[in-house]
mmCIF file of C-alpha atoms in Angstrom:
data_model
loop_
_atom_site.group_PDB
_atom_site.id
_atom_site.type_symbol
_atom_site.label_atom_id
_atom_site.label_comp_id
_atom_site.label_asym_id
_atom_site.label_seq_id
_atom_site.Cartn_x
_atom_site.Cartn_y
_atom_site.Cartn_z
ATOM 1 C CA MET A 158 94.857 78.546 69.030
ATOM 2 C CA VAL A 159 93.862 81.348 67.209
ATOM 3 C CA LEU A 160 91.453 83.754 68.963
ATOM 4 C CA GLN A 161 89.299 85.410 66.657
ATOM 5 C CA LEU A 162 88.285 88.864 68.386
ATOM 6 C CA THR A 163 84.156 89.804 68.498
ATOM 7 C CA GLN A 164 83.402 92.861 67.511
ATOM 8 C CA GLU A 165 82.992 93.993 71.044
ATOM 9 C CA GLN A 166 86.460 92.394 71.864
ATOM 10 C CA GLU A 167 87.753 94.572 68.984
ATOM 11 C CA LEU A 168 86.531 97.877 70.400
ATOM 12 C CA ILE A 169 87.929 97.183 73.887
ATOM 13 C CA VAL A 170 91.348 96.872 72.902
ATOM 14 C CA GLN A 171 90.937 99.918 70.563
ATOM 15 C CA SER A 172 89.327 102.123 73.202
ATOM 16 C CA VAL A 173 92.222 100.940 76.004
ATOM 17 C CA ARG A 174 94.868 101.430 73.305
ATOM 18 C CA GLU A 175 93.381 104.917 73.023
ATOM 19 C CA PHE A 176 92.970 105.655 76.523
ATOM 20 C CA ALA A 177 96.394 104.389 77.273
ATOM 21 C CA GLN A 178 97.737 106.836 74.866
ATOM 22 C CA GLU A 179 96.288 109.702 76.401
ATOM 23 C CA THR A 180 96.886 109.205 79.262
ATOM 24 C CA GLN A 181 100.882 107.959 79.408
ATOM 25 C CA LYS A 182 101.859 111.173 80.622
ATOM 26 C CA GLU A 183 100.378 110.614 83.733
ATOM 27 C CA THR A 184 102.650 109.739 86.323
ATOM 28 C CA ASP A 185 99.843 108.586 88.965
ATOM 29 C CA ALA A 186 98.972 105.045 87.747
ATOM 30 C CA TYR A 187 95.915 105.045 90.440
ATOM 31 C CA GLN A 188 94.681 107.909 88.638
ATOM 32 C CA VAL A 189 94.981 106.103 85.299
ATOM 33 C CA VAL A 190 93.125 103.175 87.137
ATOM 34 C CA LYS A 191 90.255 105.229 88.146
ATOM 35 C CA GLY A 192 89.905 106.175 84.415
ATOM 36 C CA LEU A 193 89.526 102.929 83.469
ATOM 37 C CA ALA A 194 86.855 102.678 86.229
ATOM 38 C CA ASP A 195 84.761 105.201 84.558
ATOM 39 C CA MET A 196 85.115 103.112 81.229
ATOM 40 C CA ASP A 197 83.627 100.820 83.241
ATOM 41 C CA PHE A 198 86.611 98.331 82.521
ATOM 42 C CA LEU A 199 87.348 97.396 86.287
ATOM 43 C CA GLY A 200 84.147 95.067 86.421
ATOM 44 C CA ILE A 201 84.943 94.177 83.121
ATOM 45 C CA PHE A 202 84.005 90.447 83.467
ATOM 46 C CA TYR A 203 81.797 90.747 86.091
ATOM 47 C CA PRO A 204 78.192 90.854 86.592
ATOM 48 C CA GLU A 205 75.952 94.219 86.245
ATOM 49 C CA GLU A 206 74.795 93.310 89.499
ATOM 50 C CA TYR A 207 77.534 94.334 91.392
ATOM 51 C CA GLY A 208 78.800 97.183 88.950
ATOM 52 C CA GLY A 209 80.400 95.078 86.174
ATOM 53 C CA ALA A 210 80.371 95.179 82.606
ATOM 54 C CA GLY A 211 78.934 91.485 82.012
ATOM 55 C CA THR A 212 81.815 90.871 79.369
ATOM 56 C CA ASP A 213 84.130 87.984 79.561
ATOM 57 C CA PHE A 214 87.275 87.273 81.213
ATOM 58 C CA THR A 215 89.323 86.825 77.544
ATOM 59 C CA SER A 216 88.262 90.542 77.432
ATOM 60 C CA PHE A 217 90.112 91.516 80.791
ATOM 61 C CA ILE A 218 93.296 89.810 79.475
ATOM 62 C CA LEU A 219 92.953 91.670 76.103
ATOM 63 C CA ALA A 220 92.455 95.153 78.210
ATOM 64 C CA LEU A 221 95.225 93.943 80.481
ATOM 65 C CA GLU A 222 97.546 93.009 77.971
ATOM 66 C CA GLU A 223 97.174 96.573 75.657
ATOM 67 C CA LEU A 224 97.388 98.916 79.097
ATOM 68 C CA ALA A 225 100.708 97.155 80.067
ATOM 69 C CA LYS A 226 102.198 98.389 76.630
ATOM 70 C CA THR A 227 102.077 101.666 78.068
ATOM 71 C CA ASN A 228 101.730 101.580 81.710
ATOM 72 C CA ALA A 229 102.706 98.208 83.508
ATOM 73 C CA SER A 230 102.026 100.049 86.858
ATOM 74 C CA ALA A 231 98.467 100.704 85.933
ATOM 75 C CA ALA A 232 97.923 97.550 84.409
ATOM 76 C CA LEU A 233 99.391 95.786 87.882
ATOM 77 C CA ILE A 234 96.981 97.167 89.688
ATOM 78 C CA TYR A 235 94.475 96.899 87.566
ATOM 79 C CA ALA A 236 95.152 93.305 87.603
ATOM 80 C CA ASN A 237 95.395 93.276 91.601
ATOM 81 C CA GLN A 238 92.072 94.618 91.989
ATOM 82 C CA CYS A 239 90.400 92.582 89.223
ATOM 83 C CA SER A 240 91.840 89.293 89.231
ATOM 84 C CA LEU A 241 92.751 88.981 92.821
ATOM 85 C CA VAL A 242 91.063 91.363 95.637
ATOM 86 C CA ALA A 243 87.728 91.248 93.681
ATOM 87 C CA TYR A 244 87.712 87.646 92.393
ATOM 88 C CA ALA A 245 88.303 86.232 95.869
ATOM 89 C CA ILE A 246 85.363 88.363 97.566
ATOM 90 C CA TYR A 247 82.943 87.316 94.305
ATOM 91 C CA ARG A 248 83.872 83.751 94.701
ATOM 92 C CA TRP A 249 84.000 83.011 98.318
ATOM 93 C CA GLY A 250 81.821 86.154 99.677
ATOM 94 C CA THR A 251 78.418 86.262 100.850
ATOM 95 C CA GLN A 252 75.854 88.179 99.062
ATOM 96 C CA GLU A 253 76.195 91.127 101.896
ATOM 97 C CA GLN A 254 79.895 91.340 101.634
ATOM 98 C CA LYS A 255 79.800 91.303 97.341
ATOM 99 C CA SER A 256 77.314 94.105 97.558
ATOM 100 C CA THR A 257 79.354 95.830 99.982
ATOM 101 C CA TYR A 258 82.687 95.937 98.329
ATOM 102 C CA LEU A 259 82.622 94.901 94.704
ATOM 103 C CA PRO A 260 80.768 98.188 93.377
ATOM 104 C CA SER A 261 83.439 100.158 95.247
ATOM 105 C CA LEU A 262 86.064 98.365 94.026
ATOM 106 C CA PHE A 263 84.804 98.406 90.270
ATOM 107 C CA SER A 264 84.280 102.474 90.631
ATOM 108 C CA ALA A 265 87.747 102.798 92.475
ATOM 109 C CA GLU A 266 86.023 104.397 95.278
ATOM 110 C CA ILE A 267 88.322 102.062 97.489
ATOM 111 C CA PHE A 268 91.506 99.822 96.059
ATOM 112 C CA GLY A 269 91.964 96.635 97.505
ATOM 113 C CA GLY A 270 95.316 94.770 98.637
ATOM 114 C CA LEU A 271 95.801 90.723 99.177
ATOM 115 C CA ALA A 272 98.051 90.432 102.369
ATOM 116 C CA TYR A 273 98.712 86.273 102.084
ATOM 117 C CA ILE A 274 102.535 86.487 102.343
ATOM 118 C CA ASP A 275 103.893 86.133 106.223
ATOM 119 C CA LYS A 276 106.870 88.425 107.032
ATOM 120 C CA ASP A 277 110.261 86.128 107.823
ATOM 121 C CA PRO A 278 112.513 88.429 109.629
ATOM 122 C CA SER A 279 114.466 86.136 111.626
ATOM 123 C CA GLU A 280 114.302 82.696 112.921
ATOM 124 C CA GLU A 281 111.759 83.876 115.498
ATOM 125 C CA TRP A 282 109.297 84.188 112.776
ATOM 126 C CA GLN A 283 105.602 83.634 113.883
ATOM 127 C CA PRO A 284 102.731 83.119 111.186
ATOM 128 C CA CYS A 285 100.046 85.486 111.056
ATOM 129 C CA THR A 286 97.224 83.871 113.613
ATOM 130 C CA ALA A 287 93.778 84.747 114.311
ATOM 131 C CA ARG A 288 91.348 83.440 117.612
ATOM 132 C CA ARG A 289 87.705 83.832 118.129
ATOM 133 C CA GLU A 290 86.481 86.121 120.449
ATOM 134 C CA GLY A 291 82.959 86.165 120.784
ATOM 135 C CA ASP A 292 81.927 87.385 117.786
ATOM 136 C CA CYS A 293 85.035 88.783 116.476
ATOM 137 C CA PHE A 294 88.009 87.248 115.452
ATOM 138 C CA VAL A 295 91.525 88.676 116.585
ATOM 139 C CA LEU A 296 94.372 88.983 114.038
ATOM 140 C CA ASN A 297 98.543 89.539 115.239
ATOM 141 C CA GLY A 298 101.030 89.453 112.549
ATOM 142 C CA GLU A 299 102.777 91.174 109.807
ATOM 143 C CA LYS A 300 101.864 90.593 106.202
ATOM 144 C CA SER A 301 104.547 91.436 103.326
ATOM 145 C CA TYR A 302 104.656 92.261 99.491
ATOM 146 C CA VAL A 303 101.098 93.455 99.669
ATOM 147 C CA ILE A 304 100.269 95.332 96.587
ATOM 148 C CA ASN A 305 98.492 98.917 96.972
ATOM 149 C CA GLY A 306 99.577 99.280 100.549
ATOM 150 C CA SER A 307 98.264 101.940 102.348
ATOM 151 C CA LYS A 308 96.301 103.062 99.102
ATOM 152 C CA ALA A 309 93.907 99.841 100.084
ATOM 153 C CA GLY A 310 90.428 100.486 101.522
ATOM 154 C CA VAL A 311 90.524 97.152 102.279
ATOM 155 C CA TYR A 312 92.397 93.904 102.461
ATOM 156 C CA VAL A 313 92.216 89.960 101.844
ATOM 157 C CA VAL A 314 94.116 88.671 104.662
ATOM 158 C CA THR A 315 94.965 85.194 105.395
ATOM 159 C CA ALA A 316 95.822 83.905 108.969
ATOM 160 C CA LEU A 317 95.999 80.864 110.854
ATOM 161 C CA VAL A 318 92.936 79.805 112.919
ATOM 162 C CA ASP A 319 93.955 76.702 115.049
ATOM 163 C CA GLU A 320 96.446 75.881 112.328
ATOM 164 C CA ALA A 321 93.615 76.408 109.570
ATOM 165 C CA LEU A 322 94.553 78.842 106.585
ATOM 166 C CA THR A 323 91.649 81.107 106.831
ATOM 167 C CA ALA A 324 90.788 84.606 104.716
ATOM 168 C CA PHE A 325 89.308 87.724 106.325
ATOM 169 C CA LEU A 326 87.949 90.990 104.726
ATOM 170 C CA VAL A 327 89.720 93.462 106.944
ATOM 171 C CA GLU A 328 89.174 97.019 106.108
ATOM 172 C CA LYS A 329 92.198 99.729 106.593
ATOM 173 C CA ASP A 330 90.702 101.470 109.079
ATOM 174 C CA THR A 331 90.128 98.792 111.921
ATOM 175 C CA PRO A 332 92.118 99.706 114.786
ATOM 176 C CA GLY A 333 95.638 97.754 115.284
ATOM 177 C CA LEU A 334 96.399 97.787 111.325
ATOM 178 C CA THR A 335 99.070 99.993 110.304
ATOM 179 C CA CYS A 336 100.845 99.998 106.768
ATOM 180 C CA GLY A 337 104.740 100.223 106.588
ATOM 181 C CA PRO A 338 106.907 102.700 104.408
ATOM 182 C CA ALA A 339 106.235 102.256 100.951
ATOM 183 C CA TRP A 340 109.042 100.154 99.381
ATOM 184 C CA GLU A 341 111.780 101.744 96.961
ATOM 185 C CA LYS A 342 111.857 99.629 94.111
ATOM 186 C CA MET A 343 113.980 99.260 90.717
ATOM 187 C CA GLY A 344 110.843 99.081 88.702
ATOM 188 C CA LEU A 345 106.918 99.586 89.050
ATOM 189 C CA ASP A 346 107.167 103.125 90.243
ATOM 190 C CA GLY A 347 103.434 103.925 90.190
ATOM 191 C CA VAL A 348 102.786 100.752 92.427
ATOM 192 C CA GLU A 349 102.618 101.113 96.193
ATOM 193 C CA VAL A 350 104.063 97.868 97.914
ATOM 194 C CA THR A 351 104.235 97.870 101.649
ATOM 195 C CA ASN A 352 103.977 95.674 104.573
ATOM 196 C CA ILE A 353 100.855 95.619 107.022
ATOM 197 C CA GLN A 354 100.993 94.708 110.888
ATOM 198 C CA LEU A 355 98.145 93.324 112.608
ATOM 199 C CA ALA A 356 98.188 94.115 116.120
ATOM 200 C CA GLU A 357 95.115 92.712 118.005
ATOM 201 C CA VAL A 358 93.286 93.688 115.122
ATOM 202 C CA LYS A 359 89.294 92.442 115.911
ATOM 203 C CA VAL A 360 87.382 91.804 112.815
ATOM 204 C CA PRO A 361 83.528 90.956 112.839
ATOM 205 C CA ALA A 362 82.872 87.155 112.102
ATOM 206 C CA GLU A 363 80.545 88.204 109.479
ATOM 207 C CA ASN A 364 84.043 89.217 107.487
ATOM 208 C CA LEU A 365 85.040 85.835 107.302
ATOM 209 C CA LEU A 366 85.634 85.275 103.743
ATOM 210 C CA GLY A 367 84.433 81.612 103.317
ATOM 211 C CA GLU A 368 84.528 79.431 106.019
ATOM 212 C CA VAL A 369 87.444 78.456 108.636
ATOM 213 C CA GLY A 370 89.848 76.458 106.911
ATOM 214 C CA GLN A 371 89.294 77.452 103.218
ATOM 215 C CA GLY A 372 91.782 80.079 103.091
ATOM 216 C CA GLY A 373 94.040 77.664 101.191
ATOM 217 C CA ALA A 374 91.275 76.852 98.078
ATOM 218 C CA ILE A 375 90.491 80.678 98.011
ATOM 219 C CA LEU A 376 94.546 81.619 97.441
ATOM 220 C CA ALA A 377 94.866 78.397 94.952
ATOM 221 C CA GLU A 378 91.935 80.038 93.035
ATOM 222 C CA VAL A 379 92.438 83.547 92.880
ATOM 223 C CA LEU A 380 96.350 83.050 92.510
ATOM 224 C CA ALA A 381 95.608 80.967 89.304
ATOM 225 C CA LEU A 382 93.432 83.309 87.829
ATOM 226 C CA ASN A 383 96.140 85.898 88.370
ATOM 227 C CA HIS A 384 98.782 84.023 87.059
ATOM 228 C CA ILE A 385 96.784 84.939 83.394
ATOM 229 C CA ALA A 386 96.455 88.502 84.060
ATOM 230 C CA MET A 387 100.355 88.196 85.006
ATOM 231 C CA ALA A 388 101.139 86.555 81.989
ATOM 232 C CA ALA A 389 99.331 88.991 79.816
ATOM 233 C CA ILE A 390 101.171 92.023 81.842
ATOM 234 C CA THR A 391 104.359 90.444 80.848
ATOM 235 C CA VAL A 392 103.327 89.842 77.337
ATOM 236 C CA GLY A 393 102.201 93.706 76.893
ATOM 237 C CA ILE A 394 105.626 94.956 78.194
ATOM 238 C CA CYS A 395 107.496 92.892 75.793
ATOM 239 C CA GLN A 396 105.373 93.567 72.904
ATOM 240 C CA ARG A 397 106.450 97.113 73.350
ATOM 241 C CA ALA A 398 110.023 95.974 73.897
ATOM 242 C CA PHE A 399 109.720 94.079 70.361
ATOM 243 C CA GLU A 400 107.915 97.102 68.836
ATOM 244 C CA ALA A 401 110.648 99.123 69.587
ATOM 245 C CA SER A 402 113.484 96.519 68.594
ATOM 246 C CA VAL A 403 111.807 96.306 65.422
ATOM 247 C CA ALA A 404 111.652 99.954 64.531
ATOM 248 C CA TYR A 405 115.021 100.716 65.585
ATOM 249 C CA SER A 406 116.989 97.989 63.753
ATOM 250 C CA GLN A 407 115.268 98.986 60.460
ATOM 251 C CA GLU A 408 116.243 102.783 61.341
ATOM 252 C CA ARG A 409 119.973 102.252 62.661
ATOM 253 C CA ILE A 410 122.374 102.158 59.690
ATOM 254 C CA GLN A 411 125.645 100.345 60.407
ATOM 255 C CA PHE A 412 127.869 99.453 58.041
ATOM 256 C CA GLY A 413 126.452 101.306 55.181
ATOM 257 C CA ARG A 414 122.861 99.460 56.196
ATOM 258 C CA PRO A 415 120.068 98.908 58.706
ATOM 259 C CA ILE A 416 121.462 96.211 61.716
ATOM 260 C CA ALA A 417 118.171 94.387 60.763
ATOM 261 C CA LYS A 418 120.053 92.861 57.939
ATOM 262 C CA LEU A 419 122.509 91.154 60.229
ATOM 263 C CA GLN A 420 122.175 87.631 60.975
ATOM 264 C CA ALA A 421 122.342 88.366 64.946
ATOM 265 C CA ILE A 422 119.758 90.914 65.230
ATOM 266 C CA GLN A 423 117.478 88.820 62.807
ATOM 267 C CA THR A 424 118.080 85.622 64.987
ATOM 268 C CA MET A 425 117.202 87.721 68.140
ATOM 269 C CA ILE A 426 114.401 89.469 66.568
ATOM 270 C CA GLY A 427 112.729 86.064 65.465
ATOM 271 C CA ASN A 428 113.122 84.764 69.326
ATOM 272 C CA MET A 429 111.220 87.486 70.647
ATOM 273 C CA ALA A 430 108.350 87.275 68.242
ATOM 274 C CA THR A 431 108.008 83.323 68.864
ATOM 275 C CA ASN A 432 108.335 83.614 72.765
ATOM 276 C CA ILE A 433 106.016 86.762 72.531
ATOM 277 C CA GLN A 434 103.178 84.679 70.646
ATOM 278 C CA ALA A 435 103.935 81.446 72.639
ATOM 279 C CA ALA A 436 103.266 83.288 75.767
ATOM 280 C CA ARG A 437 99.738 85.325 74.256
ATOM 281 C CA LEU A 438 98.303 82.100 73.067
ATOM 282 C CA LEU A 439 99.366 80.311 76.305
ATOM 283 C CA ALA A 440 97.289 83.213 78.153
ATOM 284 C CA TYR A 441 94.710 83.347 75.939
ATOM 285 C CA GLN A 442 93.763 79.737 75.912
ATOM 286 C CA ALA A 443 93.836 79.582 79.727
ATOM 287 C CA ALA A 444 91.149 82.701 79.599
ATOM 288 C CA ALA A 445 89.244 80.786 77.292
ATOM 289 C CA LEU A 446 88.539 77.736 79.634
ATOM 290 C CA LYS A 447 87.786 80.206 82.263
ATOM 291 C CA ASP A 448 85.507 81.591 80.282
ATOM 292 C CA GLN A 449 83.825 78.190 79.220
ATOM 293 C CA ASP A 450 83.844 77.487 83.324
ATOM 294 C CA LYS A 451 86.781 74.707 82.597
ATOM 295 C CA ASP A 452 89.811 74.183 84.370
ATOM 296 C CA PHE A 453 91.873 76.623 83.876
ATOM 297 C CA SER A 454 94.602 76.335 86.460
ATOM 298 C CA HIS A 455 97.433 73.901 84.320
ATOM 299 C CA LEU A 456 97.351 75.971 81.628
ATOM 300 C CA ALA A 457 97.399 79.312 83.763
ATOM 301 C CA ASP A 458 100.255 77.830 85.301
ATOM 302 C CA MET A 459 101.942 77.476 81.917
ATOM 303 C CA ALA A 460 101.046 80.660 80.861
ATOM 304 C CA ARG A 461 102.765 81.920 83.854
ATOM 305 C CA TYR A 462 105.720 80.313 83.996
ATOM 306 C CA PHE A 463 106.326 80.624 80.275
ATOM 307 C CA ALA A 464 105.940 84.175 79.990
ATOM 308 C CA ASP A 465 107.912 84.404 83.373
ATOM 309 C CA ILE A 466 110.857 83.101 82.032
ATOM 310 C CA HIS A 467 110.793 84.492 78.482
ATOM 311 C CA GLY A 468 109.851 87.995 78.949
ATOM 312 C CA GLU A 469 113.253 88.763 80.936
ATOM 313 C CA LEU A 470 115.285 87.423 77.837
ATOM 314 C CA VAL A 471 112.863 89.482 75.350
ATOM 315 C CA CYS A 472 113.457 92.764 77.330
ATOM 316 C CA GLN A 473 117.331 92.141 77.458
ATOM 317 C CA ASP A 474 116.977 91.381 73.832
ATOM 318 C CA ALA A 475 115.755 94.269 73.202
ATOM 319 C CA ILE A 476 118.363 96.301 75.090
ATOM 320 C CA GLN A 477 121.061 94.506 73.217
ATOM 321 C CA ILE A 478 119.170 95.670 69.774
ATOM 322 C CA HIS A 479 119.409 99.422 70.870
ATOM 323 C CA GLY A 480 122.915 98.828 72.024
ATOM 324 C CA GLY A 481 124.196 101.810 74.552
ATOM 325 C CA TYR A 482 121.035 103.461 73.847
ATOM 326 C CA GLY A 483 118.979 100.963 75.435
ATOM 327 C CA TYR A 484 121.188 100.797 78.402
ATOM 328 C CA SER A 485 120.276 104.709 78.725
ATOM 329 C CA GLU A 486 117.050 106.141 80.416
ATOM 330 C CA ASP A 487 116.081 108.297 77.061
ATOM 331 C CA LEU A 488 114.765 105.592 75.525
ATOM 332 C CA GLY A 489 112.710 103.998 78.332
ATOM 333 C CA ILE A 490 113.663 100.559 76.772
ATOM 334 C CA GLU A 491 115.731 99.904 80.490
ATOM 335 C CA LYS A 492 112.567 100.382 82.570
ATOM 336 C CA LEU A 493 110.750 97.654 80.582
ATOM 337 C CA LEU A 494 113.265 95.527 82.074
ATOM 338 C CA ARG A 495 113.330 96.233 85.315
ATOM 339 C CA ASP A 496 109.163 96.558 85.064
ATOM 340 C CA VAL A 497 108.923 92.545 83.535
ATOM 341 C CA LYS A 498 111.163 91.661 86.675
ATOM 342 C CA GLY A 499 109.165 93.367 89.071
ATOM 343 C CA ILE A 500 106.079 91.157 87.364
ATOM 344 C CA SER A 501 107.663 88.303 88.156
ATOM 345 C CA LEU A 502 108.467 89.055 91.707
ATOM 346 C CA PHE A 503 105.660 90.218 92.916
ATOM 347 C CA ALA A 504 103.655 87.450 91.386
ATOM 348 C CA GLY A 505 105.632 85.084 93.133
ATOM 349 C CA PRO A 506 108.143 82.882 92.021
ATOM 350 C CA ALA A 507 107.763 81.275 88.864
ATOM 351 C CA VAL A 508 110.151 78.288 89.021
ATOM 352 C CA PRO A 509 108.010 76.108 91.384
ATOM 353 C CA LEU A 510 105.317 76.439 88.665
ATOM 354 C CA CYS A 511 107.297 74.470 86.633
ATOM 355 C CA LEU A 512 107.390 71.353 89.273
ATOM 356 C CA LYS A 513 103.500 71.835 89.479
ATOM 357 C CA ILE A 514 102.847 71.508 85.657
ATOM 358 C CA ALA A 515 105.553 68.560 86.164
ATOM 359 C CA ARG A 516 103.089 66.944 89.047
ATOM 360 C CA ASP A 517 99.871 67.588 87.462
ATOM 361 C CA GLU A 518 100.922 66.187 83.726
ATOM 362 C CA LEU A 519 102.475 62.854 85.697
ATOM 363 C CA GLU A 520 99.131 62.205 87.954
#
């Protein structure tokens, strides 16, 4: 598949590239994302009636890839806001929920968090539950891996209602909801990740997202969409690693000639280029299916799986090409490896996707 960008898409890529270069010294990734909001990029593929820009999902993927080349943390926050939290509300929310939350998410007045992974501290683990009390649901439990953590103003929280997985919109200041300390991580330093605890948290029934028992369907759809976004971020990180490696290999002289002349280096460059382009095309094709209102989940799984498996290898080769300089913090190459590993972990394990892809093919 060869993606021929429209004039609008080319302008979007150029705008994000210039913005990323202008903000590359900004240490607060959330401020970077707020800058994107000022440019109307947070609601890029959503209808204008909710504060969106009314373009297509492919434009979002292009913008995400471009941003990830310079700032992977901001790209992850951007993806979490658009392809997880906002999308869950847009696809499954009531008209009132959409009107209440989407404009605030697209303007970055608030950030969103998806809390769907239950903490499993011991054999006595209990899943997050919700019981009905009058016109409220009462939530109890603890969620882990919550991107945006205390930065979020609203969370999409999943809980069991009589064994039926159900999703709720829970605002940060709801009594009984507390955020744990921010995690100390090896990469993606600009993204806050925490656990959240829910102790007798009363959520109005009108904050039910979808219907009781639809939590699994909601997660399946938003996570499939997010697979494309995570693949795009991985491609962006790897593209930066690749470009740096090509430039360095042409400048570094060894034995009287650039190391780019060495077959071992050429093999790594060739593998890197092929794997990046393959991951990119899978992501673009999945995005195109989304824009055509076709089932994109199978290709989204492939895009995420392929990018995850090969992204780390690309960044490892980049370090190898740079030698000792690649291992040092001076050039930032080692940071790319740490960031791409973080994308892999926070997006959920990719290996089970291979089995899911196989099952889909065998049906």
